[in-house]
mmCIF file of C-alpha atoms in Angstrom:
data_model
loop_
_atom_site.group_PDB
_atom_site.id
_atom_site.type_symbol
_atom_site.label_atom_id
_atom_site.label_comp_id
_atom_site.label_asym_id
_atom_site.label_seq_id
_atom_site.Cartn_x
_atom_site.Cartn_y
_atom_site.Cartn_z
ATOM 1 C CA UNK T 82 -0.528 9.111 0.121
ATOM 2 C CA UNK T 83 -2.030 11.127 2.230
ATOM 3 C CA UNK T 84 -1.466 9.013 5.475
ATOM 4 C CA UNK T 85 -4.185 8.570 8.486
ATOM 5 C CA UNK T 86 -6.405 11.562 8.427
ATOM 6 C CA UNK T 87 -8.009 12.200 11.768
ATOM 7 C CA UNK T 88 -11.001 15.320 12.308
ATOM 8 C CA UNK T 89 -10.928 16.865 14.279
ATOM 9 C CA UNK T 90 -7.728 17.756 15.441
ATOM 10 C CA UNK T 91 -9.033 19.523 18.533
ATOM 11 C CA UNK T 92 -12.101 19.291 20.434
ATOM 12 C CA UNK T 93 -13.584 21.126 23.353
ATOM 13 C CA UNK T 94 -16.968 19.976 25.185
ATOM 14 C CA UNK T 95 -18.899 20.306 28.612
ATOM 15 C CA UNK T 96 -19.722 17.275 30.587
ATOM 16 C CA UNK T 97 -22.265 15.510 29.095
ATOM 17 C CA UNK T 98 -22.407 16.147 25.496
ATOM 18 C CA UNK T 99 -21.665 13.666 22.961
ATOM 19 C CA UNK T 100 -18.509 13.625 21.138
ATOM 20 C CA UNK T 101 -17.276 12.185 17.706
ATOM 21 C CA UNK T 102 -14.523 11.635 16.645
ATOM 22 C CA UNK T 103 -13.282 10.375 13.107
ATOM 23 C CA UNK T 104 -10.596 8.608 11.249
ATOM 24 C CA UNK T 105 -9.874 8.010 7.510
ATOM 25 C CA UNK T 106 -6.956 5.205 7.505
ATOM 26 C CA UNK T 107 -4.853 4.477 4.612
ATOM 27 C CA UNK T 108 -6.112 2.921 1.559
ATOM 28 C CA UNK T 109 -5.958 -0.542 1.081
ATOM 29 C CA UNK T 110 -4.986 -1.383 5.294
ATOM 30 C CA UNK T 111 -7.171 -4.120 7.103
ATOM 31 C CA UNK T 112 -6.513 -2.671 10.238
ATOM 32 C CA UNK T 113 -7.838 0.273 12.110
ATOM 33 C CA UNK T 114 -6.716 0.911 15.942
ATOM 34 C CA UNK T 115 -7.513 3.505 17.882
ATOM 35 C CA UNK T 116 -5.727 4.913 20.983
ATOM 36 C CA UNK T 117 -5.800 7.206 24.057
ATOM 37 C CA UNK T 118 -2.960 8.873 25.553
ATOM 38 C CA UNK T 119 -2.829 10.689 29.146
ATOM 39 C CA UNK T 120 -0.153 11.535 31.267
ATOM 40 C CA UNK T 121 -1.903 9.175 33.876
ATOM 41 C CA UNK T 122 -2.139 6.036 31.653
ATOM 42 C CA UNK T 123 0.313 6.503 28.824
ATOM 43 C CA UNK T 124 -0.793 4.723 25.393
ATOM 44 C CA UNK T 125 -3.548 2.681 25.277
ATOM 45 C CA UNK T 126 -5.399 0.747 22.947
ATOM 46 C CA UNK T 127 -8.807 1.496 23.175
ATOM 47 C CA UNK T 128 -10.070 -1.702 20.303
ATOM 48 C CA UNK T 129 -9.035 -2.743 16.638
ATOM 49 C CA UNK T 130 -10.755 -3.608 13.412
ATOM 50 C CA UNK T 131 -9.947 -6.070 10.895
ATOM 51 C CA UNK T 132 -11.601 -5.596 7.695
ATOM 52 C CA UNK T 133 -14.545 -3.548 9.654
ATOM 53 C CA UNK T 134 -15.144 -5.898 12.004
ATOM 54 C CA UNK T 135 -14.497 -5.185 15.606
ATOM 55 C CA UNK T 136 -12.221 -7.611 16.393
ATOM 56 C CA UNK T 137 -11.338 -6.687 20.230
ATOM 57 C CA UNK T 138 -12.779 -4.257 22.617
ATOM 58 C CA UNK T 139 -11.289 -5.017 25.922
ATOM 59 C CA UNK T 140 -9.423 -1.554 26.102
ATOM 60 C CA UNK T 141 -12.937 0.786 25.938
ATOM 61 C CA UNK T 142 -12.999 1.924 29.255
ATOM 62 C CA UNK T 143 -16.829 2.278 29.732
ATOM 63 C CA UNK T 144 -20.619 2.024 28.023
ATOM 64 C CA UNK T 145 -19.810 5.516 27.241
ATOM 65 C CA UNK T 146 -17.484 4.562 24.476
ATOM 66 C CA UNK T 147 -18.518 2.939 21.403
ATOM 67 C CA UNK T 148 -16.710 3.085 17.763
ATOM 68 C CA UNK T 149 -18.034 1.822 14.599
ATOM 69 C CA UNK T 150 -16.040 1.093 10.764
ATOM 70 C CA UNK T 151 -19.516 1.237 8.240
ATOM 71 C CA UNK T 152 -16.507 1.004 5.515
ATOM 72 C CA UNK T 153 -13.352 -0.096 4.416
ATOM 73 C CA UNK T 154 -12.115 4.056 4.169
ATOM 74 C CA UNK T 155 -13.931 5.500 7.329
ATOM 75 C CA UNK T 156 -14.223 4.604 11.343
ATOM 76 C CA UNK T 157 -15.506 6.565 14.298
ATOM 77 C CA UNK T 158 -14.575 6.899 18.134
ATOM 78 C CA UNK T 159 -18.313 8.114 19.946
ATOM 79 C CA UNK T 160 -17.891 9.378 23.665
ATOM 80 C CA UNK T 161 -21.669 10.039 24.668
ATOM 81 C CA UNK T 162 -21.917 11.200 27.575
ATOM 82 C CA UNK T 163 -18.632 12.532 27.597
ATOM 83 C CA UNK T 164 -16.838 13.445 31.038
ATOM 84 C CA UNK T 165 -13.595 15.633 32.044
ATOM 85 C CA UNK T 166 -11.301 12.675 32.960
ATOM 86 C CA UNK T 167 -11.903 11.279 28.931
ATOM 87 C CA UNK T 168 -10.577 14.618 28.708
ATOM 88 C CA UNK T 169 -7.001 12.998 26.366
ATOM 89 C CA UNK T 170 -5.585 12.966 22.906
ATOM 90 C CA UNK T 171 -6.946 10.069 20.793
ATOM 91 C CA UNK T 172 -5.173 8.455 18.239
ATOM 92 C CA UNK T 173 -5.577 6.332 15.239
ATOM 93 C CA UNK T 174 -3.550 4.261 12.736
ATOM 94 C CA UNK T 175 -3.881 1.865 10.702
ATOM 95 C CA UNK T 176 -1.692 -1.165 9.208
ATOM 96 C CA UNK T 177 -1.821 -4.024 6.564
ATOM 97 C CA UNK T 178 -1.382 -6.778 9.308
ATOM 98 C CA UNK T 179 -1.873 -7.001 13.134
ATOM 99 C CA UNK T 180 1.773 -7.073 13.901
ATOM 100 C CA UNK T 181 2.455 -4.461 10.357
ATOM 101 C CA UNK T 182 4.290 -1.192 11.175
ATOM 102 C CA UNK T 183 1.050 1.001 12.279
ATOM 103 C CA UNK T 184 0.681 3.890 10.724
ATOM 104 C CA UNK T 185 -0.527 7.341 13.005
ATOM 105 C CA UNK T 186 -2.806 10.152 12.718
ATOM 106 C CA UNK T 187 -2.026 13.136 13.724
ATOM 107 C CA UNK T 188 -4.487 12.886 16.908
ATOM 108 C CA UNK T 189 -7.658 14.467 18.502
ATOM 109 C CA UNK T 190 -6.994 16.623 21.809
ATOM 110 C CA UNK T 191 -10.107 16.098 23.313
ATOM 111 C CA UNK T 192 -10.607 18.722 25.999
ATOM 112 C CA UNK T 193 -14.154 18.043 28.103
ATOM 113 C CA UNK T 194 -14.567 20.645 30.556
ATOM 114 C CA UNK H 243 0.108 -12.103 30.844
ATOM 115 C CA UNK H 244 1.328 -10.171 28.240
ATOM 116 C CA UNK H 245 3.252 -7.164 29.572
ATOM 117 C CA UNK H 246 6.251 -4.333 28.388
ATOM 118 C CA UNK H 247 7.869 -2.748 30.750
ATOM 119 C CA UNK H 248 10.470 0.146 30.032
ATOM 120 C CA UNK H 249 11.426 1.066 32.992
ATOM 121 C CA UNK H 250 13.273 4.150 32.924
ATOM 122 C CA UNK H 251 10.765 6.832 32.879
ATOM 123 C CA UNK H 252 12.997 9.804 32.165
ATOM 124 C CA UNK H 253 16.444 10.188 30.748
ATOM 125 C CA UNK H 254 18.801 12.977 30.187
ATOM 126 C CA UNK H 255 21.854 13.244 28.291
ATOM 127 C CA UNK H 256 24.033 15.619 26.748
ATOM 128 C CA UNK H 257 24.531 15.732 23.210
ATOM 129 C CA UNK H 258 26.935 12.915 21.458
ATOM 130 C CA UNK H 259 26.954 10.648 24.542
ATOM 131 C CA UNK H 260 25.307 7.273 23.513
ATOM 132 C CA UNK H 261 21.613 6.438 25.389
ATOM 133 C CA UNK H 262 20.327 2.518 25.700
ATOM 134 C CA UNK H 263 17.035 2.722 26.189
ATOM 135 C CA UNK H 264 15.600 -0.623 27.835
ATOM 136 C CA UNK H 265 12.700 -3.048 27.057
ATOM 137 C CA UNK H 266 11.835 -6.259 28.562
ATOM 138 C CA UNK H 267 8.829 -8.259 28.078
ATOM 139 C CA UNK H 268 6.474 -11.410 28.606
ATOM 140 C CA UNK H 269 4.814 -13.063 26.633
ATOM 141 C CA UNK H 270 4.153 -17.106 26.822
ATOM 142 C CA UNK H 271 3.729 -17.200 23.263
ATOM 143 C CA UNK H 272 6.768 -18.385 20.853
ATOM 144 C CA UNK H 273 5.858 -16.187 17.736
ATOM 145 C CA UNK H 274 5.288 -12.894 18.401
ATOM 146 C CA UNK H 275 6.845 -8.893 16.995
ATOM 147 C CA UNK H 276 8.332 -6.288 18.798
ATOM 148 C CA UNK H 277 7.903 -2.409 17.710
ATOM 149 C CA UNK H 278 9.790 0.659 18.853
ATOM 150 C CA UNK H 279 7.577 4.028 17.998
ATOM 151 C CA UNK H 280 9.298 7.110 18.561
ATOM 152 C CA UNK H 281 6.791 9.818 19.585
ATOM 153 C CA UNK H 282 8.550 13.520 18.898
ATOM 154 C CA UNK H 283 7.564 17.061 20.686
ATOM 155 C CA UNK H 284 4.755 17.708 18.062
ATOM 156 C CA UNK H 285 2.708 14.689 18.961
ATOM 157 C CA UNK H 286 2.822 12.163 16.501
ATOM 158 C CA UNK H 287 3.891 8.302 16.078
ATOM 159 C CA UNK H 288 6.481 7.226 14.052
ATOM 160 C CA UNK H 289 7.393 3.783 13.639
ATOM 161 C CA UNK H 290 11.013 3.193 13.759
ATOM 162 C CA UNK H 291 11.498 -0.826 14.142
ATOM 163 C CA UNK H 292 9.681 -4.161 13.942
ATOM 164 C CA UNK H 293 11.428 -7.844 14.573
ATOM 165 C CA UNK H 294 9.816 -11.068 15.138
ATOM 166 C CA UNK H 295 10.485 -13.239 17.493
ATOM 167 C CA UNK H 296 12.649 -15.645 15.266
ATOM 168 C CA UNK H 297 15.236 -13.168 14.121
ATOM 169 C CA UNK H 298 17.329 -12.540 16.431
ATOM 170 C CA UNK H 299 19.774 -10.719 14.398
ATOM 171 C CA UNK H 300 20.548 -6.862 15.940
ATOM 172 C CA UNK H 301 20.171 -3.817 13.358
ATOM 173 C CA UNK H 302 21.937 -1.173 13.060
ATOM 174 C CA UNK H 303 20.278 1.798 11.446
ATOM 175 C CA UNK H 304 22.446 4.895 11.006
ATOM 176 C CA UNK H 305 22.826 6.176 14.673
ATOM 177 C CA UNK H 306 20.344 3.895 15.929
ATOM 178 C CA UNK H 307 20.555 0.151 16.898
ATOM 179 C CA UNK H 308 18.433 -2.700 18.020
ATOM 180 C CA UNK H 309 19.637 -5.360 20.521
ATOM 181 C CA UNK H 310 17.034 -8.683 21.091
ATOM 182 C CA UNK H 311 17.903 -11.103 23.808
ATOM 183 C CA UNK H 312 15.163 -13.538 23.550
ATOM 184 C CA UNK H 313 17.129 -15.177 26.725
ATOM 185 C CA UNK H 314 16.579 -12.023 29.002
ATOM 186 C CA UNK H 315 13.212 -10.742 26.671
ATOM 187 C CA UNK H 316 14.914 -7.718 26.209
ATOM 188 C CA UNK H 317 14.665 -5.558 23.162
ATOM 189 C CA UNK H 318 17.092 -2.506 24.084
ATOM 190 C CA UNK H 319 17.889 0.527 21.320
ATOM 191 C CA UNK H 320 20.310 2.238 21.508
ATOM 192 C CA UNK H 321 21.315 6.040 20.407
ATOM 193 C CA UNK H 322 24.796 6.949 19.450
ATOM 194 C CA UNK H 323 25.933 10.295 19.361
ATOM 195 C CA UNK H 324 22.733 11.682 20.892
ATOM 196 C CA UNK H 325 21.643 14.282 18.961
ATOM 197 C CA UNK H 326 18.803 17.124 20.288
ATOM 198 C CA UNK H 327 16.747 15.572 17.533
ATOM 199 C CA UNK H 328 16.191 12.638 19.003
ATOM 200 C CA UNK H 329 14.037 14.008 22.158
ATOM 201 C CA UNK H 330 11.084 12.488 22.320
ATOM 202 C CA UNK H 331 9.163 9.840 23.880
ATOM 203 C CA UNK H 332 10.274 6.426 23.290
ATOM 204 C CA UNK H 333 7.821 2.928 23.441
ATOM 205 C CA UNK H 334 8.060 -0.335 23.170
ATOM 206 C CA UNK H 335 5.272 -2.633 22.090
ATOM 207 C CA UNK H 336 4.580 -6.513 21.954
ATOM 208 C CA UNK H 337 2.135 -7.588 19.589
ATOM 209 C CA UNK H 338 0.929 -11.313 18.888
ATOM 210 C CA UNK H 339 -2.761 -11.836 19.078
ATOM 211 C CA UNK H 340 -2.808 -9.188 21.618
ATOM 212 C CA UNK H 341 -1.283 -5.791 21.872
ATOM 213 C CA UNK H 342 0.529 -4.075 24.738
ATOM 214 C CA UNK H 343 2.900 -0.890 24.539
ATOM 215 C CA UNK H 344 4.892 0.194 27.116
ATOM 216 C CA UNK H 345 4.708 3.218 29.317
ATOM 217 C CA UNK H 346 7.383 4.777 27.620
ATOM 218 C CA UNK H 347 10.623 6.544 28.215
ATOM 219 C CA UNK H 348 11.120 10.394 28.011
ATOM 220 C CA UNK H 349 14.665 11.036 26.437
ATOM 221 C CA UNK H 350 16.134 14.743 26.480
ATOM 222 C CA UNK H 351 19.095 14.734 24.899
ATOM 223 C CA UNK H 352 21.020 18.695 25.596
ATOM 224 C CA UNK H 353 23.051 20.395 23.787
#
């Protein structure tokens, strides 16, 4: 198994562009998270999926932020516009349950300058 | 309100000495799991524990153990004989129908 498989694994932007990022979780696990990590805010959770469906968004910070699972084996993290302080690494797992051992990607630095 | 709170932000020991590493929590809800994730130097998260809130048994896992206190909502591990290995970021995390990790605690264990 080939475990979470995030792309990219680094990004660099200016202000203002749009940013995607992307997430392949592991086969056969209803649940996608995904998380951002500063040194400001430590680990967050950003929302969660359950068998595609969005099941809570509290954690996106802003408008800016949207994320979308079309499929069972792929989910996206959008930034648009992006800004410097999003500027963190983004992370996302996956599990069989809610309260399942989550399983990590590797993460996206995100660097917006 | 759900909330995790580690609240020792940094800790540094020298190699072999044992290291507790504290969790408390609240919750208001009767079922719910506790995590520990171990986050190393080179980024990633790897799980390393997950109880519910009716077993309140401790493990014991090689050098590393788990003590629940549902009467103090604590969830303390515990290192012994540090080893430089185990440096890395340590969190907590509380998960019912909500989520919540905690802030995490830097361990540097020297040699």
């Amino acid at each position: 198994d080939a475990g979470v498989i995030q792309s990219p694994r680094h990004e660099v932007t200016e202000m203002g562009q749009e940013v995607t990022l992307r997430c392949k979780p592991i086969s056969g696990h209803d649940y996608l998270f995904w998380y951002r990590q500063t040194m400001m805010r430590g680990l967050e959770l950003l929302i969660y999926f359950n068998n595609n469906v969005p099941i809570d968004d509290s954690g996106m910070p802003e408008d800016r932020f949207s994320a979308k699972m079309p499929n069972a084996s792929f989910s996206t993290l959008k930034i648009q516009p992006s800004e410097p302080r999003d500027s963190a690494v983004y992370f996302c797992a996956s599990s069989p349950g809610l309260a399942g051992k989550q399983f990590f990607g590797p993460g996206t630095r995100l660097t917006v300058l | 309100a759900q909330k995790v709170t580690q609240a020792q932000t940094e800790i540094s020991v020298v190699e072999k000495e044992d290291v507790t590493l504290d969790c408390v929590y609240e919750t208001r809800d009767t079922t719910y799991y506790l995590f520990w994730y171990k986050q190393p130097p080179s980024g990633e998260l790897v799980f390393l524990i997950r109880r519910n809130s009716f077993d309140e048994q401790n493990e014991i896992s090689g050098r590393y153990s788990w003590n629940f206190q549902k009467s103090t909502s604590s969830f303390n591990f515990t290192i012994t004989a540090s080893q430089v290995v185990d440096s890395a970021v340590y969190f907590c995390a509380l998960v019912n129908n909500d989520m919540r990790f905690g802030a995490g605690t830097r361990l540097t264990v020297k040699p």
